Coordinates of C-alpha atoms in Angstrom, one line a residue:
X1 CA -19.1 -20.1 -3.3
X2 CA -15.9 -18.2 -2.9
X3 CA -14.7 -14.8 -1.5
X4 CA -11.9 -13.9 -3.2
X5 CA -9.9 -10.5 -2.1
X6 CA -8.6 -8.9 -5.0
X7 CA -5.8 -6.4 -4.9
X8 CA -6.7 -3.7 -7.3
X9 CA -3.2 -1.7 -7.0
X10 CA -2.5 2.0 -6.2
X11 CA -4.9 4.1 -8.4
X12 CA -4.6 3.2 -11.8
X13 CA -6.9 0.9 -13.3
X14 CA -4.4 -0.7 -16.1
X15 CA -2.5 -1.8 -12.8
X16 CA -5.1 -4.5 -11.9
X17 CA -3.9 -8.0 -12.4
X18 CA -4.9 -10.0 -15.3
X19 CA -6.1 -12.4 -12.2
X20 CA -7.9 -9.9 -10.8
X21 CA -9.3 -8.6 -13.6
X22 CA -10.5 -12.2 -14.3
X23 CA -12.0 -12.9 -10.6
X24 CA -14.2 -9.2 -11.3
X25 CA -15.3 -10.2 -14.2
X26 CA -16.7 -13.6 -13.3
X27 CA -18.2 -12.5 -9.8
X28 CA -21.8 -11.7 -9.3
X29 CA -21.2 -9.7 -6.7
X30 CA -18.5 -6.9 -6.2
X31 CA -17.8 -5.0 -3.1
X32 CA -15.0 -2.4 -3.3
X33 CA -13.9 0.2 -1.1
X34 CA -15.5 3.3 -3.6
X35 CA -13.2 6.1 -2.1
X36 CA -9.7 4.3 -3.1
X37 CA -10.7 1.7 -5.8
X38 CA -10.9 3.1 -9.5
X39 CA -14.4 3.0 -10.6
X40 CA -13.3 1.9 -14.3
X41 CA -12.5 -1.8 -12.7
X42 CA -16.4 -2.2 -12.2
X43 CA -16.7 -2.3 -16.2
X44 CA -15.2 -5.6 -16.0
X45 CA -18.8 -7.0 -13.8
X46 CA -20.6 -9.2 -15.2
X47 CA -24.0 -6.5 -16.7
X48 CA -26.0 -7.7 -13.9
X49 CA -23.8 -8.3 -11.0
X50 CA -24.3 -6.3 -7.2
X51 CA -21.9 -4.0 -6.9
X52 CA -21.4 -2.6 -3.2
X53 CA -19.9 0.1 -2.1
X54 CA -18.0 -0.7 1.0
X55 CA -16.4 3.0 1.9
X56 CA -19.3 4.1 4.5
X57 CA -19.9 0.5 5.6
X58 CA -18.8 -1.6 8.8
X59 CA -16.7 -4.4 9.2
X60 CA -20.4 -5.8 10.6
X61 CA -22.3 -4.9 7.1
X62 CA -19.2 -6.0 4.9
X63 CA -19.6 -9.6 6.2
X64 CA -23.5 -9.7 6.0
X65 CA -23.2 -9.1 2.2
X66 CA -20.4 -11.9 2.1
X67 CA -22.6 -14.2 4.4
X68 CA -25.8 -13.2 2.0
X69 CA -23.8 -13.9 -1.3
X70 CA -23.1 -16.9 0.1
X71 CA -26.4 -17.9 1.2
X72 CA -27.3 -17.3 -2.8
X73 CA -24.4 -19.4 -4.1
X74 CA -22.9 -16.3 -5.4
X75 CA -19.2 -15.8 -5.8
X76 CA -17.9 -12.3 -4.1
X77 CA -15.0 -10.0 -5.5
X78 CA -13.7 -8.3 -2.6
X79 CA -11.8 -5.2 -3.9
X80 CA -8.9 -3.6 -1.7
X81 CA -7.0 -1.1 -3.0
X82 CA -3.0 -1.8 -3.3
X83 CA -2.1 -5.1 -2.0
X84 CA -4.2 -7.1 0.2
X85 CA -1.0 -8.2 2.0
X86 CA -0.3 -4.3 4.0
X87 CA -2.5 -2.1 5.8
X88 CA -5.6 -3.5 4.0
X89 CA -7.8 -5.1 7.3
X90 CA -8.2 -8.7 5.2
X91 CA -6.8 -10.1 8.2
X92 CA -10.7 -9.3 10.6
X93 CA -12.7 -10.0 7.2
X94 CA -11.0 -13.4 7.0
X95 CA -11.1 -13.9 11.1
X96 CA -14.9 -13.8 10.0
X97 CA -15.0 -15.8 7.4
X98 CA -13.0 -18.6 9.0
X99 CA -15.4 -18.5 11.4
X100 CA -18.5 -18.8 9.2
X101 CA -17.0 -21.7 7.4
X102 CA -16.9 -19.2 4.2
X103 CA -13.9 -20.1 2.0
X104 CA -12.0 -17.4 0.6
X105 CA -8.7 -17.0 -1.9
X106 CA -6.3 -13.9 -2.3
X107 CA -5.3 -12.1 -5.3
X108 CA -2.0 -9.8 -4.9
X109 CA -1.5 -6.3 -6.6
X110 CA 0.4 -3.7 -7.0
X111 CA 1.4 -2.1 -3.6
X112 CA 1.2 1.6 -3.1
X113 CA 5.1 1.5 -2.3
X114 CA 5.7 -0.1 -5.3
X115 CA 3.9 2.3 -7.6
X116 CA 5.5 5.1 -5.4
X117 CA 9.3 3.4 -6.5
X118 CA 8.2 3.8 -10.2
X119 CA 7.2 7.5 -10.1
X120 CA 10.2 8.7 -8.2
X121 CA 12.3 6.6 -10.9
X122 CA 13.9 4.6 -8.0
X123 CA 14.9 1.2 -6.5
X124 CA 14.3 1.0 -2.6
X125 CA 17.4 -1.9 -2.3
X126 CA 20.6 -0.4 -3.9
X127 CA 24.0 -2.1 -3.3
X128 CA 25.7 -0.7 -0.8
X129 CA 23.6 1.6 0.5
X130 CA 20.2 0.1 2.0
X131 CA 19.0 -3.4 1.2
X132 CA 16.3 -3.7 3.6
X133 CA 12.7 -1.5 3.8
X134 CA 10.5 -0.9 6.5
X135 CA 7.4 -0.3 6.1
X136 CA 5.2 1.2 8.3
X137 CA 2.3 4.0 9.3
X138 CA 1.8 6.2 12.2
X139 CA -1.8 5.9 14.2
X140 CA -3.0 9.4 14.2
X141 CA -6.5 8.6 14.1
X142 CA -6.2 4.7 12.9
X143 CA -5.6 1.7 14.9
X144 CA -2.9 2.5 17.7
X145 CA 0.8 1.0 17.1
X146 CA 2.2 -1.8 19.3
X147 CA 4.4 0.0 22.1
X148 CA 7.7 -1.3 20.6
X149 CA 6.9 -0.2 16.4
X150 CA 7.6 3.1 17.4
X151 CA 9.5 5.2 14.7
X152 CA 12.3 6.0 17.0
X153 CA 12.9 1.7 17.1
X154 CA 12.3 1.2 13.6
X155 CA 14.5 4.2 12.5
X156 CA 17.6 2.9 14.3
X157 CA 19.0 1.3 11.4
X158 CA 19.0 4.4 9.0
X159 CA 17.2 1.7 6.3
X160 CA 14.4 2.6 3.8
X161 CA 11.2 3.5 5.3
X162 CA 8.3 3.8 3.8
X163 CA 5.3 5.5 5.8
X164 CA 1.7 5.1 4.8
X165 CA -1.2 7.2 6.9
X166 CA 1.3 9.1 7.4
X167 CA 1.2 12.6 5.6
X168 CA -1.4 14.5 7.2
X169 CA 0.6 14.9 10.2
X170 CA 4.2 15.2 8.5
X171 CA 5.5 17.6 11.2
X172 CA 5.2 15.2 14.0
X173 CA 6.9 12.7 11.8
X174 CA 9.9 14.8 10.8
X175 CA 10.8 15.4 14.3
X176 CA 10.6 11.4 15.4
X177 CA 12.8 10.6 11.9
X178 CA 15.2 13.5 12.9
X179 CA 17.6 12.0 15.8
X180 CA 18.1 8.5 13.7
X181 CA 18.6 10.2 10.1
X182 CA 19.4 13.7 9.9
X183 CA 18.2 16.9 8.9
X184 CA 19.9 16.6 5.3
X185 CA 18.4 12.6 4.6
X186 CA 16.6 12.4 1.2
X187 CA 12.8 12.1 2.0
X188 CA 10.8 12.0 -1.2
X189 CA 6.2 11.8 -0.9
X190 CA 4.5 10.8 -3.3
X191 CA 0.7 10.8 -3.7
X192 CA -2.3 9.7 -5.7
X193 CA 0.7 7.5 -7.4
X194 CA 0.2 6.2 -10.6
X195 CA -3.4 8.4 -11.0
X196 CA -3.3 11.5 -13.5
X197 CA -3.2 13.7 -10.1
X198 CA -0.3 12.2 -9.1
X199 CA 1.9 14.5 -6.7
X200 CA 5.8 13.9 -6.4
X201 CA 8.0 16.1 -3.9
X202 CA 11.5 15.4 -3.3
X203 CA 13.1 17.4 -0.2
X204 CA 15.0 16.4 2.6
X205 CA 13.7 16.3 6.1
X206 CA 14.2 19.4 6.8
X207 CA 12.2 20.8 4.3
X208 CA 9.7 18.1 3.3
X209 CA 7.2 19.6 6.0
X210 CA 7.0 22.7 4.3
X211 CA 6.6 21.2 0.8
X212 CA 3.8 19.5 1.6
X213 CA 1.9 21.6 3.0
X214 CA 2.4 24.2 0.2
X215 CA 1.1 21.2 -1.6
X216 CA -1.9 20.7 0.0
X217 CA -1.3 17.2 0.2
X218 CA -3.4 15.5 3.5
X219 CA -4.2 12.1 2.1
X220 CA -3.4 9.3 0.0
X221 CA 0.3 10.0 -0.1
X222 CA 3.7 7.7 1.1
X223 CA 6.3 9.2 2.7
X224 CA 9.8 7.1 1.4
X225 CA 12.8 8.3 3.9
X226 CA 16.1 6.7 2.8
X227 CA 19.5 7.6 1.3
X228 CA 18.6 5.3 -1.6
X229 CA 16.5 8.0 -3.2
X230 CA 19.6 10.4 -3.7
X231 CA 22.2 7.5 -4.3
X232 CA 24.2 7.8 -7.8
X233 CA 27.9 6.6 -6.1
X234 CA 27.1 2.8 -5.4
X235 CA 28.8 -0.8 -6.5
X236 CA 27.3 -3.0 -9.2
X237 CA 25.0 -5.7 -8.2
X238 CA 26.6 -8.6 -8.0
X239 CA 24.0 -10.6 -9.6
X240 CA 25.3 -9.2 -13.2
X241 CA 29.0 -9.6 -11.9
X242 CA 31.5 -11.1 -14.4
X243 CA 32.9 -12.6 -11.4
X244 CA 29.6 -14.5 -10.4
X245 CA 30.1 -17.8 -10.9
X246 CA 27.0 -18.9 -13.3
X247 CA 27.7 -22.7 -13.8

């Protein structure tokens, strides 16, 4: 008996893995976080498999399904939206599991920040102009930050960010981006991305408060702050160079 924890991407189902697809379909029993997985992935259980809702659960009830599954013999497809890999709490489930003896496996997907890239049209590394990404969330009412991942330290270097958990208290945010990137840096939120409600605002950060709010937008969103979301003045990557040496 394995647990395997699937990503199951940003929203859409068509975004699943053909892994994960696979893993759903040939696991008896299915928990998935109901509020941010897409309910069409369950039509790829197995007719009689269990399918559990994990949204109102706790961490404590999550593993007494797992330990119960594997009591049975049953393999478990545990559902996560985005990637498993950020901001998914794998990392305690697994803790758990190591310590029941319980192996488990991990399927990748499609990260919200990715799916956020593809509806603004835009890569996060351009030549020249930012080549690294941070990404990161703010602890409103989640799990506090360590001391020294504040945005004020992470912000230093002017490179991509990418908040998650982050919209609902934009203002706050704005003012800590500010002194490290300027009122007139491109900010760019997108939410629900890749889902037919999808929401894309482009402002800068002096205005992006205000857009969102008119928006009504208080969940499921990332916040991308970076001069690579404006950028049209840049150098070819060298990778396509004629001068790259391809021998």
């Amino acid at each position: 008996m394995t647990v395997r924890f699937v990503g199951a991407g940003p929203g859409a189902a068509d975004l699943i893995t053909v892994r994960g697809r696979d893993v759903i379909a040939a696991s008896p029993v299915c928990l998935y976080a109901g509020s941010l997985v897409p309910t069409e992935l369950l039509e790829h259980c197995p007719p009689e498999a269990k399918l559990v809702d994990t949204a109102k659960l706790t961490l404590d009830d999550i593993l007494a399904e797992m330990l119960a599954a594997h009591a049975a013999g049953l393999d478990v497809a545990r559902l996560h939206s985005g990637d498993p890999s950020v901001f998914s709490a794998v990392a305690e489930q697994m803790r758990r599991l190591d310590a029941a003896g319980i192996p488990y496996e991990v399927v990748p997907g499609v990260p919200a920040f990715a799916a956020a890239a593809a509806a603004l049209n835009r890569e996060f590394t351009v030549p020249g102009v930012g080549q690294t990404v941070v990404l990161t969330r703010t602890s409103a009412r989640a799990t506090p930050m360590p001391e020294h991942e504040n945005l004020a330290t992470l912000g230093r270097s002017r490179a991509t960010m990418v908040l998650h958990l982050a919209v609902n208290r934009i203002e706050e945010l704005v003012e800590e981006l500010l002194p490290n990137y300027g009122a007139d840096c491109p900010v760019a939120v997108v939410a629900n991305a890749s889902r037919a409600d999808e929401i894309v605002l482009r402002a800068t950060l002096s205005d992006i408060a205000a857009q969102v709010r008119a928006a009504g937008i208080v969940r499921t969103a990332v916040v991308v702050v970076g001069e690579v979301l404006t950028a049209s003045e840049f150098p070819d990557s060298h990778l396509y160079s004629a001068n790259r040496c391809r021998d």
